[in-house]
Short mmCIF file of C-alpha atoms and ligand atoms in Angstrom, two decimals:
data_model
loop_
_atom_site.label_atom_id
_atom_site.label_comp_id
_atom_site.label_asym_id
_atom_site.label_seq_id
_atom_site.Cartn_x
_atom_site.Cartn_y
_atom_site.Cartn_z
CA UNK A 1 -25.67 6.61 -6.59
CA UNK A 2 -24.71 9.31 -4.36
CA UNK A 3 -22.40 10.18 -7.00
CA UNK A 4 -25.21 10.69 -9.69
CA UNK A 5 -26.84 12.97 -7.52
CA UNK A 6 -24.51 15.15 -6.43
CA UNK A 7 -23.69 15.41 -10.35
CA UNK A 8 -27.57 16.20 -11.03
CA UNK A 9 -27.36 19.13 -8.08
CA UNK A 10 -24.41 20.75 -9.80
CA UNK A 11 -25.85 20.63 -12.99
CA UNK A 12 -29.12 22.47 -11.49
CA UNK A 13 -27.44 24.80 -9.96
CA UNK A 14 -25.15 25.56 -12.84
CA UNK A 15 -28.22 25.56 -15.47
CA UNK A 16 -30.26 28.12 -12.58
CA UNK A 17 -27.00 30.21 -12.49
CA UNK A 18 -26.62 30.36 -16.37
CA UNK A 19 -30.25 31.27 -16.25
CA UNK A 20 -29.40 34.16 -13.74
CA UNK A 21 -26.91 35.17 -16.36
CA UNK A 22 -28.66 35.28 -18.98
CA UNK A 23 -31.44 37.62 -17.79
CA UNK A 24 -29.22 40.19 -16.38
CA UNK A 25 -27.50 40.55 -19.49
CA UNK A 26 -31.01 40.88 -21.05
CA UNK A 27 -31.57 43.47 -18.74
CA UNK A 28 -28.60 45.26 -19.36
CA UNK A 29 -29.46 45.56 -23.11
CA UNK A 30 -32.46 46.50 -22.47
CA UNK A 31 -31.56 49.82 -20.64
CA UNK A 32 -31.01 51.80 -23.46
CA UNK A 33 -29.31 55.03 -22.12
CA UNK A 34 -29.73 58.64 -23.80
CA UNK A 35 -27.30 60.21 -25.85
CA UNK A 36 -26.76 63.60 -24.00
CA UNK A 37 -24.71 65.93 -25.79
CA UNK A 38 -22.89 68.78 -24.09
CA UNK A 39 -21.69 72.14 -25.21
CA UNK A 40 -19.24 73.72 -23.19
CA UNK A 41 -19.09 77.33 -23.95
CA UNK A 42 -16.15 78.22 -20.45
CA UNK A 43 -17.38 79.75 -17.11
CA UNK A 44 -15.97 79.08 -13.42
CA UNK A 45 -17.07 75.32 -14.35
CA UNK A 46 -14.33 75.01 -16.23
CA UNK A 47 -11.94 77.70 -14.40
CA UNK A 48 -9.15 77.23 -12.66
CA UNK A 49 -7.72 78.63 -9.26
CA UNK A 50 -3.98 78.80 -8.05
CA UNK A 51 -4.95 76.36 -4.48
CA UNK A 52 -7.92 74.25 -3.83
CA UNK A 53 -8.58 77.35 -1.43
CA UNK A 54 -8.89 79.54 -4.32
CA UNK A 55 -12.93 80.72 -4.67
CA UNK A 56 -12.35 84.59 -5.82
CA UNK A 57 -9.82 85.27 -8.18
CA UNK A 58 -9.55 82.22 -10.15
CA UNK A 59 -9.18 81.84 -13.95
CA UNK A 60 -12.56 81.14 -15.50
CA UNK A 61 -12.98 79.09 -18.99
CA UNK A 62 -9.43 77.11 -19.14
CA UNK A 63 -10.57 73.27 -18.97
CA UNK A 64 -11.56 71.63 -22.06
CA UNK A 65 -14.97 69.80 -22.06
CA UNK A 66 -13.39 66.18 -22.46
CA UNK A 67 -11.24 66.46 -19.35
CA UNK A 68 -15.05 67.99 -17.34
CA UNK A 69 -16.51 64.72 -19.06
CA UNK A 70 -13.55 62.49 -17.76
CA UNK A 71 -14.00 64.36 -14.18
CA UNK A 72 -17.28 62.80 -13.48
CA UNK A 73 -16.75 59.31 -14.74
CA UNK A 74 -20.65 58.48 -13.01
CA UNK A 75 -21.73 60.06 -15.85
CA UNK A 76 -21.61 56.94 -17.72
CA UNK A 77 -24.34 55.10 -16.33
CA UNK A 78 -26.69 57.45 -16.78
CA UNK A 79 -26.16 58.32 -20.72
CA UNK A 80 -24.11 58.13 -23.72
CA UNK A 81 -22.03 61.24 -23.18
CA UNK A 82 -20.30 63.51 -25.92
CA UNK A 83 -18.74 66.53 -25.89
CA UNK A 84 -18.17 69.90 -28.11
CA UNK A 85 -16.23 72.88 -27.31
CA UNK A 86 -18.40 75.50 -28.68
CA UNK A 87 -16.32 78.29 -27.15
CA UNK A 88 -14.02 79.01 -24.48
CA UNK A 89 -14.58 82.31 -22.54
CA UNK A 90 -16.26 83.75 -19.32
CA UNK A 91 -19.84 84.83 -19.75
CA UNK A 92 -19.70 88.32 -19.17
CA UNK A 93 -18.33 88.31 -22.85
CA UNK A 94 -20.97 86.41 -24.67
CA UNK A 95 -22.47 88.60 -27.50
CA UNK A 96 -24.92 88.26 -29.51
CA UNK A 97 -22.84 86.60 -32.04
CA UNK A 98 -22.35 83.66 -29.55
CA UNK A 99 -25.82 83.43 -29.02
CA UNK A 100 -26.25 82.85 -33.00
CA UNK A 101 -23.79 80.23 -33.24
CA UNK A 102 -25.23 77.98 -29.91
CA UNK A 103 -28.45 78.35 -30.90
CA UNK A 104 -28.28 77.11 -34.43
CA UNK A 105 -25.98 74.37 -33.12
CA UNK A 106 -28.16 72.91 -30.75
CA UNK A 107 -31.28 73.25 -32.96
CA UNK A 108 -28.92 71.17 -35.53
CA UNK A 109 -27.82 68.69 -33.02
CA UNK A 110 -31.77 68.50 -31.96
CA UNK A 111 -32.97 67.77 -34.87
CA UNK A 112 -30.77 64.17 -34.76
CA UNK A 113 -32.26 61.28 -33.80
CA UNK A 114 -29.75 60.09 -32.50
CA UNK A 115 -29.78 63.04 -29.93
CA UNK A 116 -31.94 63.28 -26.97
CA UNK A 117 -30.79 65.97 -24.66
CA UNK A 118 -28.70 68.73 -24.66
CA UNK A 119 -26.59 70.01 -21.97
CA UNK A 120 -24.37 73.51 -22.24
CA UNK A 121 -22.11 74.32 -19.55
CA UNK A 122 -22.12 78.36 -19.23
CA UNK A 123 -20.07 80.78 -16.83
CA UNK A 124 -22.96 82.17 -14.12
CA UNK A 125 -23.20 85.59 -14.47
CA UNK A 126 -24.65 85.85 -17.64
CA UNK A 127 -26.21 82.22 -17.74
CA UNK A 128 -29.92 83.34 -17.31
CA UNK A 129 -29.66 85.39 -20.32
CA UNK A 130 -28.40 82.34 -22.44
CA UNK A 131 -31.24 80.40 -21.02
CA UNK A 132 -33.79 83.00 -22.26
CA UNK A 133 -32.55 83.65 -26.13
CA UNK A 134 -32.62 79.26 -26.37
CA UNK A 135 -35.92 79.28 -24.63
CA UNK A 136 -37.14 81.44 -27.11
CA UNK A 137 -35.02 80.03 -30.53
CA UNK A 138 -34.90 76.36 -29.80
CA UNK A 139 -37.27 74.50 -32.03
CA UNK A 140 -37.66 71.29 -30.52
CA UNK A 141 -38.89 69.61 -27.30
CA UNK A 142 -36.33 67.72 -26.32
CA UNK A 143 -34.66 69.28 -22.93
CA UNK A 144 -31.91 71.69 -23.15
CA UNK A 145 -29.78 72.26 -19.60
CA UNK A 146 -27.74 75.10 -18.43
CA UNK A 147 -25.51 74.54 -16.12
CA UNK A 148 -22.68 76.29 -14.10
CA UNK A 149 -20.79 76.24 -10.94
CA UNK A 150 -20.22 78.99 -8.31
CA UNK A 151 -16.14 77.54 -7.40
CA UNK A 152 -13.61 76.80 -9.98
CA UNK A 153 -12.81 72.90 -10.74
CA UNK A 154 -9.83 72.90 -8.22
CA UNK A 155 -11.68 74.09 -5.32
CA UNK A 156 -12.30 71.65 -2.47
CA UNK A 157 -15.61 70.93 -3.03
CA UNK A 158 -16.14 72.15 -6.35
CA UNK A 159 -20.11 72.57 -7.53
CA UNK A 160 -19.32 71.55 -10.54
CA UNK A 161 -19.46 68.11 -10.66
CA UNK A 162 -22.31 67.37 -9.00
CA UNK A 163 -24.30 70.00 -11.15
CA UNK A 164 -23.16 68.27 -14.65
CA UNK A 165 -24.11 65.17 -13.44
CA UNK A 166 -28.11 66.27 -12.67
CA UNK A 167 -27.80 68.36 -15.84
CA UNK A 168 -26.58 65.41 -17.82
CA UNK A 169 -29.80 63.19 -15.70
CA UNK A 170 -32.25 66.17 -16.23
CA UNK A 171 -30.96 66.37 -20.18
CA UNK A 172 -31.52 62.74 -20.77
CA UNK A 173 -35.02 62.36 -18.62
CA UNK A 174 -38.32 62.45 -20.58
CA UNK A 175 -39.54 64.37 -17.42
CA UNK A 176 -37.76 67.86 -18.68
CA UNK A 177 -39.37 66.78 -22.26
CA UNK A 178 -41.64 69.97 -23.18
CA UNK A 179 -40.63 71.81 -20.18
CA UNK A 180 -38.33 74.88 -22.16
CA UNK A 181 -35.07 75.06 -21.11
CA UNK A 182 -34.01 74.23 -17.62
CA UNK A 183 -31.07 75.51 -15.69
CA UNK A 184 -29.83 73.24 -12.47
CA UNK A 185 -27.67 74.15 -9.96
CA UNK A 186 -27.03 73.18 -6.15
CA UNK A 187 -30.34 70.57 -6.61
CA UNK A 188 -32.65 73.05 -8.12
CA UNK A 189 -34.32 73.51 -11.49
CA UNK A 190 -35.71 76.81 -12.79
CA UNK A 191 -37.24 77.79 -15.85
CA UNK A 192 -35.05 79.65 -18.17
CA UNK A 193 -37.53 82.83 -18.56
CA UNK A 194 -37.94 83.27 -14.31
CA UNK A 195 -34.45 82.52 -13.32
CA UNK A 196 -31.94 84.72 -11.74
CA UNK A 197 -28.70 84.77 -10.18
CA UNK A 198 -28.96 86.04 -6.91
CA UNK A 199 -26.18 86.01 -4.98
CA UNK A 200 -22.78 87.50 -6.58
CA UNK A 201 -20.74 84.38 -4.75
CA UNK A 202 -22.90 81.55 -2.85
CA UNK A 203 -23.77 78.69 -4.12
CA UNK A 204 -27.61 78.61 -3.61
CA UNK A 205 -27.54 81.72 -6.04
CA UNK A 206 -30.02 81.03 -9.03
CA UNK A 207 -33.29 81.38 -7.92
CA UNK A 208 -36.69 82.07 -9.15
CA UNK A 209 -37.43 84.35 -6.38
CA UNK A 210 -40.97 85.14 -6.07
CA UNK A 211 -42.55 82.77 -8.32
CA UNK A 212 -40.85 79.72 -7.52
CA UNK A 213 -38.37 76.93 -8.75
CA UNK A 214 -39.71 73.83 -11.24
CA UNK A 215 -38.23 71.13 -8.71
CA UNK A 216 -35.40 69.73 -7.51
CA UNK A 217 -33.11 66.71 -8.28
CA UNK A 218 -33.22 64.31 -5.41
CA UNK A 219 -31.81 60.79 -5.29
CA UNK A 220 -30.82 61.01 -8.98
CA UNK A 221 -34.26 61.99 -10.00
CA UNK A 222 -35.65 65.30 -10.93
CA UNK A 223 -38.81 65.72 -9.60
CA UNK A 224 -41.19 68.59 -11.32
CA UNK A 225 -43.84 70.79 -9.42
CA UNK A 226 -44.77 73.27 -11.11
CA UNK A 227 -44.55 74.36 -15.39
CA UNK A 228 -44.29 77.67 -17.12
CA UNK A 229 -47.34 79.43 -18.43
CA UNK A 230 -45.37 81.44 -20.97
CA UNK A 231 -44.50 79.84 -24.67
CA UNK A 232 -41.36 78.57 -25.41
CA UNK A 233 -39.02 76.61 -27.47
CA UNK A 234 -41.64 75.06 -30.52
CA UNK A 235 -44.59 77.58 -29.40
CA UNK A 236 -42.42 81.03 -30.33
CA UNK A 237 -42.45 82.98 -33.46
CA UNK A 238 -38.05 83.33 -33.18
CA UNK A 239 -35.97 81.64 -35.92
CA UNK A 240 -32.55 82.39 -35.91
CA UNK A 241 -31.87 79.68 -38.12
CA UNK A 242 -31.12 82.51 -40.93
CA UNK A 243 -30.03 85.25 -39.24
CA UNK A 244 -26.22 86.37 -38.63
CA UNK A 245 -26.41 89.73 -36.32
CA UNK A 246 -29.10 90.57 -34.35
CA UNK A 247 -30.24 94.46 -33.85
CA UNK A 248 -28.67 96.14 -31.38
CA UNK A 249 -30.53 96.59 -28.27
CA UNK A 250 -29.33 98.41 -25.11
CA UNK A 251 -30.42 98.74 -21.05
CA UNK A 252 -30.22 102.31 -19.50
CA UNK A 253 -30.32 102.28 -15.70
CA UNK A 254 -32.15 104.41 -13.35
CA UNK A 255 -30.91 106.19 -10.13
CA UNK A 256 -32.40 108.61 -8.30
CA UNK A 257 -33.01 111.83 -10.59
CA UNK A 258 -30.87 110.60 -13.30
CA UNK A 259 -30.16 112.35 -16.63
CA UNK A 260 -30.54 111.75 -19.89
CA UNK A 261 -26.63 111.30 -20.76
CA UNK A 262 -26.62 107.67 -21.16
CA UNK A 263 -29.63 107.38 -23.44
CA UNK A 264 -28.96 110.04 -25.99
CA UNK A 265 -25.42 108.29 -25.92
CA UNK A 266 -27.13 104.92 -26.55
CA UNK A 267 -29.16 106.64 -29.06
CA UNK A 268 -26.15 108.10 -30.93
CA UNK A 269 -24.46 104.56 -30.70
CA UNK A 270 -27.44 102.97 -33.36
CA UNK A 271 -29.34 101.24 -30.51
CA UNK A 272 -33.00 100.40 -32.35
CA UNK A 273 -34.05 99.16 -29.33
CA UNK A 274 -33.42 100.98 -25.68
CA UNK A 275 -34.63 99.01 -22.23
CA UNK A 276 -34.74 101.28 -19.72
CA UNK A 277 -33.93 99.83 -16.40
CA UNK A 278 -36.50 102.63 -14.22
CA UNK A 279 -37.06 102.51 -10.44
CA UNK A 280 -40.04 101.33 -9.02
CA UNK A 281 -43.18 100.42 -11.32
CA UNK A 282 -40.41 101.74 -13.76
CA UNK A 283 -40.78 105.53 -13.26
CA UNK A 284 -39.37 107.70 -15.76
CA UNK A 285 -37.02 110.34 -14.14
CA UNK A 286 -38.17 113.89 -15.02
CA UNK A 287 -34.72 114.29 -17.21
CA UNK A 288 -35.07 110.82 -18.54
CA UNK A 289 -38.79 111.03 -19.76
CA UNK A 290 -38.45 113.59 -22.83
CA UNK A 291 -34.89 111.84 -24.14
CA UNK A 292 -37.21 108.43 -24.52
CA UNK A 293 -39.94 110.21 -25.99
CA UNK A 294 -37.69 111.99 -28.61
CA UNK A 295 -35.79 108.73 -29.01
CA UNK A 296 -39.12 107.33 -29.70
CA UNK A 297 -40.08 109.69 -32.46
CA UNK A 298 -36.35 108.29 -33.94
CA UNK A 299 -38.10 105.32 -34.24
CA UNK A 300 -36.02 103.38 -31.45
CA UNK A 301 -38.66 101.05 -29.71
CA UNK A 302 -38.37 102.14 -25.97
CA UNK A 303 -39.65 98.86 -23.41
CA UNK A 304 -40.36 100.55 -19.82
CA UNK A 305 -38.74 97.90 -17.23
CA UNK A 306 -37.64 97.96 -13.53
CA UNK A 307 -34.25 97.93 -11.99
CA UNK A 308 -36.75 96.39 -8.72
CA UNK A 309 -36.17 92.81 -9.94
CA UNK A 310 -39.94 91.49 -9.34
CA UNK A 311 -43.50 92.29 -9.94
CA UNK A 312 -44.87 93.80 -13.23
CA UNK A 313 -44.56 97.23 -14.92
CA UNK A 314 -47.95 98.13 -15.07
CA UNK A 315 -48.74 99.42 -18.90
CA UNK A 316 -49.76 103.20 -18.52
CA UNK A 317 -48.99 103.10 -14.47
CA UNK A 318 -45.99 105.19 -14.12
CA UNK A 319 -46.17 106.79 -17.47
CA UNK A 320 -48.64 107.04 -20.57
CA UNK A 321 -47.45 104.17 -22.85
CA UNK A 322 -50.12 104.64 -25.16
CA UNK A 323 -49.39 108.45 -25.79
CA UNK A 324 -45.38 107.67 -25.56
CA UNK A 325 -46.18 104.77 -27.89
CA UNK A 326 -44.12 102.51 -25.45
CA UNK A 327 -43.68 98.68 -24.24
CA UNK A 328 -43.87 97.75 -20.93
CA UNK A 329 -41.60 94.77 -19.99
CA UNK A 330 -44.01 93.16 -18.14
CA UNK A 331 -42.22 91.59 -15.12
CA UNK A 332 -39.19 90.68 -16.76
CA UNK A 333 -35.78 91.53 -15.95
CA UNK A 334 -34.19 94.35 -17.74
CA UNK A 335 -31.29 92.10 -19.28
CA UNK A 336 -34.31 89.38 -20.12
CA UNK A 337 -36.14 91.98 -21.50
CA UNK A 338 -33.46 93.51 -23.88
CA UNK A 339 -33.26 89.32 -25.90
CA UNK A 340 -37.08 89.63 -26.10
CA UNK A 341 -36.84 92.91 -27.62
CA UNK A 342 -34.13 91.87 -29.79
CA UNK A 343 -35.61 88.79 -31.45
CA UNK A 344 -39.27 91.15 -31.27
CA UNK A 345 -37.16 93.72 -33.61
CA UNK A 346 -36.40 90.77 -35.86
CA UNK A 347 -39.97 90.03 -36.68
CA UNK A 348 -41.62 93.77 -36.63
CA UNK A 349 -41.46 97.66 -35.31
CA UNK A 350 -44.64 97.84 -34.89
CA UNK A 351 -44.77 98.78 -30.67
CA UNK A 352 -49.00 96.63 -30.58
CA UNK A 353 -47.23 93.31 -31.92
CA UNK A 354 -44.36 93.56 -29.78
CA UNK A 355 -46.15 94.37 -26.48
CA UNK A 356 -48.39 91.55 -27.58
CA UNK A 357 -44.89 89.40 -27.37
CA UNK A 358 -43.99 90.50 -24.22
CA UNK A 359 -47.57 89.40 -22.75
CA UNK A 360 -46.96 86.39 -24.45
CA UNK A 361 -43.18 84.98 -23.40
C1 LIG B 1 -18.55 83.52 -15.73
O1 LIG B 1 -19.74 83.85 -15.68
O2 LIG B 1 -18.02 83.13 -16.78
C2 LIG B 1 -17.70 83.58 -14.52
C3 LIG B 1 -18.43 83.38 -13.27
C4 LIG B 1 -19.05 82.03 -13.12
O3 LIG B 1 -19.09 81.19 -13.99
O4 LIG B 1 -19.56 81.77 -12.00
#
């Protein structure tokens, strides 16, 4: 009797176990993860230094993106991870060309269902530029993540790591879905068109200064506060698809009563395009005024921009834009400014349509 019993317990409890069993395992397979791809294009996230003390003077752009994959194994429970080496180098060398070849590869790799997030891993110093020209080319929705680190991968406690594994979360969230493309470091996410590095070595350097981050990544979750109010992405006029050279578009930079050496060189180099970098409410220099006018009547399209880093360049402030039949940057960075004016110069020369563009991303 007592027997027959305990026999009936066991078989309970082995039936409620199996049970137990059984339903995580459906719960498993139900958690389908995203497929986040990431392009590694070099940087200091993949550098290397001679001692884990090494933070200056360190070889950018030497690891290969399957050993940064196999260097944050956590990666794996949060998506379906693969990896492409678009290029190897440190970002102060990314051209144009570059820019080309990512873009149409991620709009490729976008367009796959079998895709849902794309993350490129990008040296610093240039990384907010990269940002822009995909937040301006990329024709889908789906979120597309910068990311870098401030100390090589042998540094004691490297960035890197922990900032491709909330790229990789932000990449595969539906939260980033429709939000342009992101760039997260040290916590933070900023908006590709605001964001600038800010500090030459620290690592709480990209920042969106005076109008503010999107959110952070807390707990492995992003949380969002605040959107863009510029188009992006799907809402621009760019397509790059076609295109294998972009015009060439250059930045002169004010100082104090500077001349007008660099711009007619700029202007003898081909530039159709010149930014001009001016102080304050970008002021035109007496010497520096009648070399953009007369590069103007060359037909190079002249966009008036600050070296101040915020606020707005106030159209016919500082100078007669009308009459000088100039663009004003509106209150984006000189370097940001020069990608808008580049893709603008794909689509038109007329100065209306492209200060219409700069009003509008
Ligand atoms: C680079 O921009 O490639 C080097 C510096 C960095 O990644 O922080």
């Amino acid at each position: 009797m007592l027997f027959r019993q305990t026999a009936r317990s066991a078989a309970a409890l082995f039936g409620f176990l199996f049970c137990l069993a059984l339903a995580a395992q459906a719960q498993t397979a139900s958690v389908k993860l995203p497929n986040v791809t990431i392009l590694a294009t070099g940087g200091t996230i993949a550098g290397t230094g001679a001692t884990s003390t090494t933070t200056v003077g360190y070889t950018a752009a030497t690891v290969g993106v399957q050993a940064l994959i196999q260097a944050v194994p956590e990666m794996t429970k949060i998506a379906n991870v693969s990896g492409e080496q678009v290029f190897q180098i440190a970002s102060e060398n990314m051209g144009n060309e570059h820019w080309l070849t990512l873009a149409k590869r991620v709009n490729t790799l976008l367009a796959q269902s079998n895709v849902d997030g794309i993350v490129i891993t990008h040296g610093t110093d240039t990384l907010e530029e990269t940002a822009y020209f995909l937040n301006l080319v990329v024709k889908s929705k789906k979120p597309v993540v910068l990311v870098g680190s401030m100390r090589p991968s042998t540094a004691m406690s490297a960035d890197g790591p922990a900032n491709l594994y909330n790229a990789v979360l932000l990449a595969g969230s539906q939260d980033a879905v429709g939000r342009g493309v992101l760039v997260v470091l040290n916590d933070q996410i900023n908006g590709a068109r605001d964001v600038s590095k800010t500090n030459t070595t620290s690592l709480d350097t990209f920042k969106t200064t005076e109008l503010g981050m999107l959110g952070y990544i807390v707990g492995g979750k992003p949380f969002f506060y605040r959107a863009t109010t510029r188009k992006h992405t799907v809402d621009t006029e760019f397509d790059v698809m076609n295109l294998s050279v972009l015009p060439q578009v250059e930045v002169a930079y004010a100082h104090a009563n500077v001349g007008p050496v660099a711009i007619d060189a700029l202007v003898a180099s081909g530039a159709k395009g010149l930014v001009h970098a001016g102080v304050g409410d970008g002021s035109l220099p007496a010497k520096v005024r009648p070399a953009l006018s007369a590069a103007r009547k060359k037909g190079v399209l002249i966009v008036r921009s600050s070296r101040v880093g915020q606020g707005i360049v106030a159209r016919n402030g500082e100078a007669n834009d009308d009459e000088l039949d100039f663009v004003v940057g509106d209150n984006l960075s000189p370097q940001k400014a020069r990608i808008l004016l580049m893709l603008a110069l794909t689509k038109t020369t007329n100065t209306r349509d492209i200060q219409k563009m700069f009003w509008t991303y």
